[in-house]
Every structure is written in structure tokens, then in C-alpha cells.
Amino acid sequence: SMKIYFLIYDKVEELDLVGSWELIGLLAEKGLCEKPKLISLNSMTPSGEHGMRFSADYPFTDPVQPDVLFVPGGSGARIAMEDLDVINYLKKTAENCHSVLSICTGMYLMQKAGLFKHKKVTTHWAFLDHLKKDNTVTVVEERFVKDGNIWSCAGVSAGMDMCLAFIADYFGEDVASTIQLDAEYYPSPIIYGDAHKNSATSNYIKKLR
């Protein structure tokens, strides 16, 4: 059955990874895909951005071919992307994937591997300007965006919205509906204070209201 696997590396952003992992885990429990697995780009026991420790299933040098690949962000993405073997791996693996989903600053790995070329894409609000400097991509300020088989999303928690949209797109709305209920993923509409006012995310919040 379908292999939906996740990249991991030192200094990965925990929720980028674990938020979508939860939803795919629930999908696996329903027998709709294999259990998710972690493919490491460097350490086999990486630590996340905020200190959560992980244990990877495979090094990227293993010949494991996922059907769907999630590429989470984190400050470590900018370190991992300097490894040419990693970038070549990502290019090659993506060619045989049904879909590749970039979360937050997973954008750095995607962009370096050329997977965003001629695509509509997005990323965390704080990194949109970096992406806008790349004239081979069309930046959209949305919570998530699908362009062909490449998906991308805004910061951290947005990965769960994208993941649910992917589930709806591939497995149908009924499946997405039960996964959403199982995870009780109905985020609170409360917005605290006005820290968001000057960020790109304020456009998104206005659309919600």
C-alpha cells in the first residue's frame, strides 16, 4: 500500500513533522497507507529545533522509494541543503513520487533541489521575501498551495491544513472528514493581540474572517 514517508534531519521543526505525521498515522490505522517512516538526511538520532529527540527509520542512502514525501522545515534545512548528496537524493526521489509536500522552510531543500521551479509555492511568512527573490517561482500568500504534484504551505501549523487537504484530494472528502474528527483538528478561531498585524499572515487571517 501507499508509502507516505517524512524527511528528518538535525534541527527539524517538531510540529512541521509531527503535525502531519499524526494525520498520516491515523490514515495508516484505517489501512489506507503504510505506517509513516522517517528518512534521515544526516543524523539517525536527530534533535528537533526545540530539543525533541527522534530516531530515524532509514538513512537517505537506503534505496527506499516513498510514494509521497513530506519535507518539513526547521533551521537545519539550511544546513542539510548544503549536502550535494542530499539534494541529488531529493531530485531523484521526487521524480518517482506521486506527490512531494513542503512544510514551512522545507522550502530551502525543495528550492535547492529545483522542485519549486515554475511552480506556485508558499512558505512561512518570515521567509516569503527570500522566495520572492527567485524569479523561477510564483509566490502566493496562501495557507497552502498545490501545483501539479508539488504542495507547499506556510509556517509550522499550516502543515496540518495542507496534509488534510492532500488527504481530501487523494483519498476523498469522507476520509479527510473522519481523520479531521479523529484528530479533533478544528483549530480555535481566537486570535490573541495584534502581533500578526505586520506579517504576511495578516492577509490570510483577514480572509478567514
PDB file of C-alpha atoms in Angstrom:
ATOM      1  CA  SER A   1       0.000   0.000   0.000  1.00  0.00           C
ATOM      2  CA  MET A   2       0.957   3.645  -0.249  1.00  0.00           C
ATOM      3  CA  LYS A   3       4.219   4.682   1.417  1.00  0.00           C
ATOM      4  CA  ILE A   4       3.880   8.170   2.901  1.00  0.00           C
ATOM      5  CA  TYR A   5       7.257   8.976   4.424  1.00  0.00           C
ATOM      6  CA  PHE A   6       8.841  12.016   6.071  1.00  0.00           C
ATOM      7  CA  LEU A   7      12.306  13.520   5.791  1.00  0.00           C
ATOM      8  CA  ILE A   8      14.044  14.325   9.058  1.00  0.00           C
ATOM      9  CA  TYR A   9      17.357  15.984   9.965  1.00  0.00           C
ATOM     10  CA  ASP A  10      19.053  17.737  12.868  1.00  0.00           C
ATOM     11  CA  LYS A  11      17.154  20.883  13.918  1.00  0.00           C
ATOM     12  CA  VAL A  12      13.900  19.942  12.198  1.00  0.00           C
ATOM     13  CA  GLU A  13      10.891  21.975  13.370  1.00  0.00           C
ATOM     14  CA  GLU A  14       8.937  19.495  15.506  1.00  0.00           C
ATOM     15  CA  LEU A  15       5.361  20.407  14.602  1.00  0.00           C
ATOM     16  CA  ASP A  16       6.198  20.630  10.886  1.00  0.00           C
ATOM     17  CA  LEU A  17       6.942  16.940  11.155  1.00  0.00           C
ATOM     18  CA  VAL A  18       4.706  15.651  13.920  1.00  0.00           C
ATOM     19  CA  GLY A  19       1.513  17.533  12.994  1.00  0.00           C
ATOM     20  CA  SER A  20       1.218  15.866   9.600  1.00  0.00           C
ATOM     21  CA  TRP A  21       2.674  12.599  10.954  1.00  0.00           C
ATOM     22  CA  GLU A  22      -0.326  12.372  13.307  1.00  0.00           C
ATOM     23  CA  LEU A  23      -2.795  12.669  10.419  1.00  0.00           C
ATOM     24  CA  ILE A  24      -0.913  10.148   8.256  1.00  0.00           C
ATOM     25  CA  GLY A  25      -0.683   7.833  11.284  1.00  0.00           C
ATOM     26  CA  LEU A  26      -4.479   7.930  11.596  1.00  0.00           C
ATOM     27  CA  LEU A  27      -4.739   7.186   7.869  1.00  0.00           C
ATOM     28  CA  ALA A  28      -2.454   4.158   8.348  1.00  0.00           C
ATOM     29  CA  GLU A  29      -4.645   2.903  11.206  1.00  0.00           C
ATOM     30  CA  LYS A  30      -7.518   2.800   8.727  1.00  0.00           C
ATOM     31  CA  GLY A  31      -5.391   0.617   6.448  1.00  0.00           C
ATOM     32  CA  LEU A  32      -5.248   3.305   3.742  1.00  0.00           C
ATOM     33  CA  CYS A  33      -1.455   3.584   3.686  1.00  0.00           C
ATOM     34  CA  GLU A  34       1.605   2.082   5.352  1.00  0.00           C
ATOM     35  CA  LYS A  35       2.714   3.355   8.749  1.00  0.00           C
ATOM     36  CA  PRO A  36       4.712   6.555   8.236  1.00  0.00           C
ATOM     37  CA  LYS A  37       8.503   6.294   8.362  1.00  0.00           C
ATOM     38  CA  LEU A  38      11.372   8.722   8.892  1.00  0.00           C
ATOM     39  CA  ILE A  39      14.135   9.078   6.305  1.00  0.00           C
ATOM     40  CA  SER A  40      17.092  10.961   7.768  1.00  0.00           C
ATOM     41  CA  LEU A  41      19.220  13.396   5.782  1.00  0.00           C
ATOM     42  CA  ASN A  42      22.005  13.334   8.369  1.00  0.00           C
ATOM     43  CA  SER A  43      21.869  12.001  11.950  1.00  0.00           C
ATOM     44  CA  MET A  44      19.897   8.813  12.628  1.00  0.00           C
ATOM     45  CA  THR A  45      19.041  10.230  16.078  1.00  0.00           C
ATOM     46  CA  PRO A  46      18.379  13.886  15.282  1.00  0.00           C
ATOM     47  CA  SER A  47      17.114  16.521  17.707  1.00  0.00           C
ATOM     48  CA  GLY A  48      14.394  18.950  16.730  1.00  0.00           C
ATOM     49  CA  GLU A  49      14.504  22.739  16.795  1.00  0.00           C
ATOM     50  CA  HIS A  50      13.135  22.724  20.350  1.00  0.00           C
ATOM     51  CA  GLY A  51      15.010  19.688  21.639  1.00  0.00           C
ATOM     52  CA  MET A  52      12.633  16.777  20.926  1.00  0.00           C
ATOM     53  CA  ARG A  53      14.708  13.704  20.117  1.00  0.00           C
ATOM     54  CA  PHE A  54      13.907  11.360  17.244  1.00  0.00           C
ATOM     55  CA  SER A  55      15.054   8.010  15.917  1.00  0.00           C
ATOM     56  CA  ALA A  56      15.030   7.656  12.126  1.00  0.00           C
ATOM     57  CA  ASP A  57      13.974   4.515  10.236  1.00  0.00           C
ATOM     58  CA  TYR A  58      16.273   4.855   7.230  1.00  0.00           C
ATOM     59  CA  PRO A  59      19.260   6.903   6.139  1.00  0.00           C
ATOM     60  CA  PHE A  60      18.586   8.688   2.825  1.00  0.00           C
ATOM     61  CA  THR A  61      21.273   6.494   1.244  1.00  0.00           C
ATOM     62  CA  ASP A  62      18.948   3.469   1.562  1.00  0.00           C
ATOM     63  CA  PRO A  63      17.102   2.626  -1.660  1.00  0.00           C
ATOM     64  CA  VAL A  64      13.648   3.233  -0.142  1.00  0.00           C
ATOM     65  CA  GLN A  65      11.220   4.876  -2.564  1.00  0.00           C
ATOM     66  CA  PRO A  66       8.248   6.597  -0.938  1.00  0.00           C
ATOM     67  CA  ASP A  67       5.089   7.273  -2.946  1.00  0.00           C
ATOM     68  CA  VAL A  68       4.544  10.520  -1.067  1.00  0.00           C
ATOM     69  CA  LEU A  69       7.274  12.533   0.632  1.00  0.00           C
ATOM     70  CA  PHE A  70       6.874  15.221   3.290  1.00  0.00           C
ATOM     71  CA  VAL A  71       9.690  17.757   3.596  1.00  0.00           C
ATOM     72  CA  PRO A  72       9.415  19.581   6.937  1.00  0.00           C
ATOM     73  CA  GLY A  73      11.248  22.806   7.764  1.00  0.00           C
ATOM     74  CA  GLY A  74      13.470  23.992  10.578  1.00  0.00           C
ATOM     75  CA  SER A  75      16.781  25.853  10.782  1.00  0.00           C
ATOM     76  CA  GLY A  76      18.523  22.553   9.983  1.00  0.00           C
ATOM     77  CA  ALA A  77      17.078  22.637   6.449  1.00  0.00           C
ATOM     78  CA  ARG A  78      19.641  25.284   5.540  1.00  0.00           C
ATOM     79  CA  ILE A  79      22.434  23.022   6.772  1.00  0.00           C
ATOM     80  CA  ALA A  80      21.103  19.830   5.157  1.00  0.00           C
ATOM     81  CA  MET A  81      20.698  21.593   1.800  1.00  0.00           C
ATOM     82  CA  GLU A  82      24.460  22.201   1.627  1.00  0.00           C
ATOM     83  CA  ASP A  83      24.983  18.436   1.230  1.00  0.00           C
ATOM     84  CA  LEU A  84      25.006  17.775  -2.527  1.00  0.00           C
ATOM     85  CA  ASP A  85      24.225  14.087  -1.977  1.00  0.00           C
ATOM     86  CA  VAL A  86      21.063  15.118  -0.117  1.00  0.00           C
ATOM     87  CA  ILE A  87      19.983  17.444  -2.931  1.00  0.00           C
ATOM     88  CA  ASN A  88      20.637  14.792  -5.582  1.00  0.00           C
ATOM     89  CA  TYR A  89      18.693  12.299  -3.481  1.00  0.00           C
ATOM     90  CA  LEU A  90      15.758  14.689  -3.254  1.00  0.00           C
ATOM     91  CA  LYS A  91      15.757  15.342  -7.028  1.00  0.00           C
ATOM     92  CA  LYS A  92      15.907  11.644  -7.845  1.00  0.00           C
ATOM     93  CA  THR A  93      13.338  10.559  -5.247  1.00  0.00           C
ATOM     94  CA  ALA A  94      10.877  13.301  -6.215  1.00  0.00           C
ATOM     95  CA  GLU A  95      10.878  12.071  -9.829  1.00  0.00           C
ATOM     96  CA  ASN A  96       9.238   8.841  -8.693  1.00  0.00           C
ATOM     97  CA  CYS A  97       6.870  10.321  -6.092  1.00  0.00           C
ATOM     98  CA  HIS A  98       3.146  10.753  -6.582  1.00  0.00           C
ATOM     99  CA  SER A  99       3.416  13.955  -4.505  1.00  0.00           C
ATOM    100  CA  VAL A 100       6.015  15.941  -2.581  1.00  0.00           C
ATOM    101  CA  LEU A 101       4.772  18.188   0.238  1.00  0.00           C
ATOM    102  CA  SER A 102       6.899  21.020   1.605  1.00  0.00           C
ATOM    103  CA  ILE A 103       6.167  22.432   5.054  1.00  0.00           C
ATOM    104  CA  CYS A 104       7.354  25.880   6.121  1.00  0.00           C
ATOM    105  CA  THR A 105      11.127  26.244   5.481  1.00  0.00           C
ATOM    106  CA  GLY A 106      11.293  22.778   3.946  1.00  0.00           C
ATOM    107  CA  MET A 107      11.182  25.285   1.085  1.00  0.00           C
ATOM    108  CA  TYR A 108      15.000  25.603   1.285  1.00  0.00           C
ATOM    109  CA  LEU A 109      15.505  21.930   0.413  1.00  0.00           C
ATOM    110  CA  MET A 110      12.771  21.995  -2.244  1.00  0.00           C
ATOM    111  CA  GLN A 111      14.138  25.137  -3.884  1.00  0.00           C
ATOM    112  CA  LYS A 112      17.747  23.913  -3.866  1.00  0.00           C
ATOM    113  CA  ALA A 113      16.643  20.638  -5.494  1.00  0.00           C
ATOM    114  CA  GLY A 114      14.784  22.598  -8.191  1.00  0.00           C
ATOM    115  CA  LEU A 115      11.409  21.156  -7.181  1.00  0.00           C
ATOM    116  CA  PHE A 116       9.800  24.609  -6.972  1.00  0.00           C
ATOM    117  CA  LYS A 117      10.846  25.670 -10.493  1.00  0.00           C
ATOM    118  CA  HIS A 118       7.925  27.090 -12.493  1.00  0.00           C
ATOM    119  CA  LYS A 119       5.531  26.327  -9.649  1.00  0.00           C
ATOM    120  CA  LYS A 120       3.178  28.349  -7.499  1.00  0.00           C
ATOM    121  CA  VAL A 121       4.524  27.985  -3.969  1.00  0.00           C
ATOM    122  CA  THR A 122       4.405  29.420  -0.472  1.00  0.00           C
ATOM    123  CA  THR A 123       6.320  29.268   2.812  1.00  0.00           C
ATOM    124  CA  HIS A 124       6.400  30.699   6.358  1.00  0.00           C
ATOM    125  CA  TRP A 125       5.553  34.444   6.290  1.00  0.00           C
ATOM    126  CA  ALA A 126       9.044  35.382   7.523  1.00  0.00           C
ATOM    127  CA  PHE A 127      10.670  33.702   4.507  1.00  0.00           C
ATOM    128  CA  LEU A 128       8.378  34.875   1.705  1.00  0.00           C
ATOM    129  CA  ASP A 129      10.812  37.650   0.748  1.00  0.00           C
ATOM    130  CA  HIS A 130      13.587  35.091   0.296  1.00  0.00           C
ATOM    131  CA  LEU A 131      11.355  33.108  -2.045  1.00  0.00           C
ATOM    132  CA  LYS A 132      10.245  36.212  -3.959  1.00  0.00           C
ATOM    133  CA  LYS A 133      13.871  36.784  -4.995  1.00  0.00           C
ATOM    134  CA  ASP A 134      13.697  33.554  -7.003  1.00  0.00           C
ATOM    135  CA  ASN A 135      12.245  34.511 -10.376  1.00  0.00           C
ATOM    136  CA  THR A 136      11.709  30.851 -11.342  1.00  0.00           C
ATOM    137  CA  VAL A 137       8.862  30.520  -8.827  1.00  0.00           C
ATOM    138  CA  THR A 138       5.485  32.228  -8.374  1.00  0.00           C
ATOM    139  CA  VAL A 139       4.962  33.078  -4.709  1.00  0.00           C
ATOM    140  CA  VAL A 140       1.392  33.015  -3.435  1.00  0.00           C
ATOM    141  CA  GLU A 141       0.477  34.174   0.064  1.00  0.00           C
ATOM    142  CA  GLU A 142      -1.906  31.374   0.919  1.00  0.00           C
ATOM    143  CA  ARG A 143      -2.033  28.934   3.826  1.00  0.00           C
ATOM    144  CA  PHE A 144      -1.133  26.126   1.396  1.00  0.00           C
ATOM    145  CA  VAL A 145      -0.948  25.650  -2.355  1.00  0.00           C
ATOM    146  CA  LYS A 146      -0.926  22.672  -4.731  1.00  0.00           C
ATOM    147  CA  ASP A 147       0.724  22.954  -8.137  1.00  0.00           C
ATOM    148  CA  GLY A 148       0.785  19.680 -10.012  1.00  0.00           C
ATOM    149  CA  ASN A 149       2.314  17.137  -7.650  1.00  0.00           C
ATOM    150  CA  ILE A 150       4.132  19.761  -5.566  1.00  0.00           C
ATOM    151  CA  TRP A 151       2.414  21.057  -2.449  1.00  0.00           C
ATOM    152  CA  SER A 152       3.751  23.771  -0.146  1.00  0.00           C
ATOM    153  CA  CYS A 153       2.448  25.566   2.899  1.00  0.00           C
ATOM    154  CA  ALA A 154       3.036  28.450   5.286  1.00  0.00           C
ATOM    155  CA  GLY A 155       4.550  28.134   8.741  1.00  0.00           C
ATOM    156  CA  VAL A 156       4.534  25.198  11.144  1.00  0.00           C
ATOM    157  CA  SER A 157       0.837  24.593  11.951  1.00  0.00           C
ATOM    158  CA  ALA A 158      -0.106  25.182   8.290  1.00  0.00           C
ATOM    159  CA  GLY A 159       1.394  21.764   7.522  1.00  0.00           C
ATOM    160  CA  MET A 160      -1.638  20.114   9.093  1.00  0.00           C
ATOM    161  CA  ASP A 161      -4.026  22.090   6.889  1.00  0.00           C
ATOM    162  CA  MET A 162      -2.042  21.080   3.815  1.00  0.00           C
ATOM    163  CA  CYS A 163      -1.863  17.461   4.931  1.00  0.00           C
ATOM    164  CA  LEU A 164      -5.622  17.310   5.442  1.00  0.00           C
ATOM    165  CA  ALA A 165      -6.155  18.911   2.019  1.00  0.00           C
ATOM    166  CA  PHE A 166      -3.843  16.292   0.496  1.00  0.00           C
ATOM    167  CA  ILE A 167      -5.850  13.521   2.194  1.00  0.00           C
ATOM    168  CA  ALA A 168      -9.099  15.021   0.838  1.00  0.00           C
ATOM    169  CA  ASP A 169      -7.537  15.352  -2.626  1.00  0.00           C
ATOM    170  CA  TYR A 170      -6.201  11.791  -2.788  1.00  0.00           C
ATOM    171  CA  PHE A 171      -8.477   9.724  -0.530  1.00  0.00           C
ATOM    172  CA  GLY A 172     -11.655  11.832  -0.763  1.00  0.00           C
ATOM    173  CA  GLU A 173     -13.527  14.240   1.489  1.00  0.00           C
ATOM    174  CA  ASP A 174     -15.173  11.493   3.551  1.00  0.00           C
ATOM    175  CA  VAL A 175     -11.799  10.111   4.607  1.00  0.00           C
ATOM    176  CA  ALA A 176     -10.474  13.610   5.348  1.00  0.00           C
ATOM    177  CA  SER A 177     -13.603  14.264   7.402  1.00  0.00           C
ATOM    178  CA  THR A 178     -13.060  11.213   9.646  1.00  0.00           C
ATOM    179  CA  ILE A 179      -9.338  11.970  10.052  1.00  0.00           C
ATOM    180  CA  GLN A 180     -10.183  15.555  10.997  1.00  0.00           C
ATOM    181  CA  LEU A 181     -12.640  14.261  13.585  1.00  0.00           C
ATOM    182  CA  ASP A 182     -10.259  11.592  14.944  1.00  0.00           C
ATOM    183  CA  ALA A 183      -7.564  14.243  15.457  1.00  0.00           C
ATOM    184  CA  GLU A 184     -10.190  16.755  16.621  1.00  0.00           C
ATOM    185  CA  TYR A 185      -8.450  19.182  14.310  1.00  0.00           C
ATOM    186  CA  TYR A 186     -10.789  22.176  14.350  1.00  0.00           C
ATOM    187  CA  PRO A 187      -8.396  24.958  15.301  1.00  0.00           C
ATOM    188  CA  SER A 188      -9.753  27.680  17.560  1.00  0.00           C
ATOM    189  CA  PRO A 189     -10.581  30.897  15.685  1.00  0.00           C
ATOM    190  CA  ILE A 190      -9.345  33.053  18.582  1.00  0.00           C
ATOM    191  CA  ILE A 191      -6.570  35.441  17.586  1.00  0.00           C
ATOM    192  CA  TYR A 192      -4.633  36.929  20.510  1.00  0.00           C
ATOM    193  CA  GLY A 193      -3.388  40.512  20.407  1.00  0.00           C
ATOM    194  CA  ASP A 194      -2.088  42.046  17.203  1.00  0.00           C
ATOM    195  CA  ALA A 195       1.421  40.605  16.747  1.00  0.00           C
ATOM    196  CA  HIS A 196       0.286  39.263  13.354  1.00  0.00           C
ATOM    197  CA  LYS A 197      -0.691  42.724  12.056  1.00  0.00           C
ATOM    198  CA  ASN A 198       2.551  43.471  10.202  1.00  0.00           C
ATOM    199  CA  SER A 199       3.211  39.984   8.913  1.00  0.00           C
ATOM    200  CA  ALA A 200       2.106  38.377   5.677  1.00  0.00           C
ATOM    201  CA  THR A 201      -0.087  36.096   7.738  1.00  0.00           C
ATOM    202  CA  SER A 202      -2.463  39.020   8.423  1.00  0.00           C
ATOM    203  CA  ASN A 203      -3.775  38.732   4.821  1.00  0.00           C
ATOM    204  CA  TYR A 204      -4.625  35.118   5.468  1.00  0.00           C
ATOM    205  CA  ILE A 205      -6.340  35.941   8.763  1.00  0.00           C
ATOM    206  CA  LYS A 206      -8.445  38.635   7.061  1.00  0.00           C
ATOM    207  CA  LYS A 207      -9.659  36.067   4.533  1.00  0.00           C
ATOM    208  CA  LEU A 208     -10.779  33.788   7.356  1.00  0.00           C
ATOM    209  CA  ARG A 209     -12.986  36.447   8.900  1.00  0.00           C
TER     210      ARG A 209
END
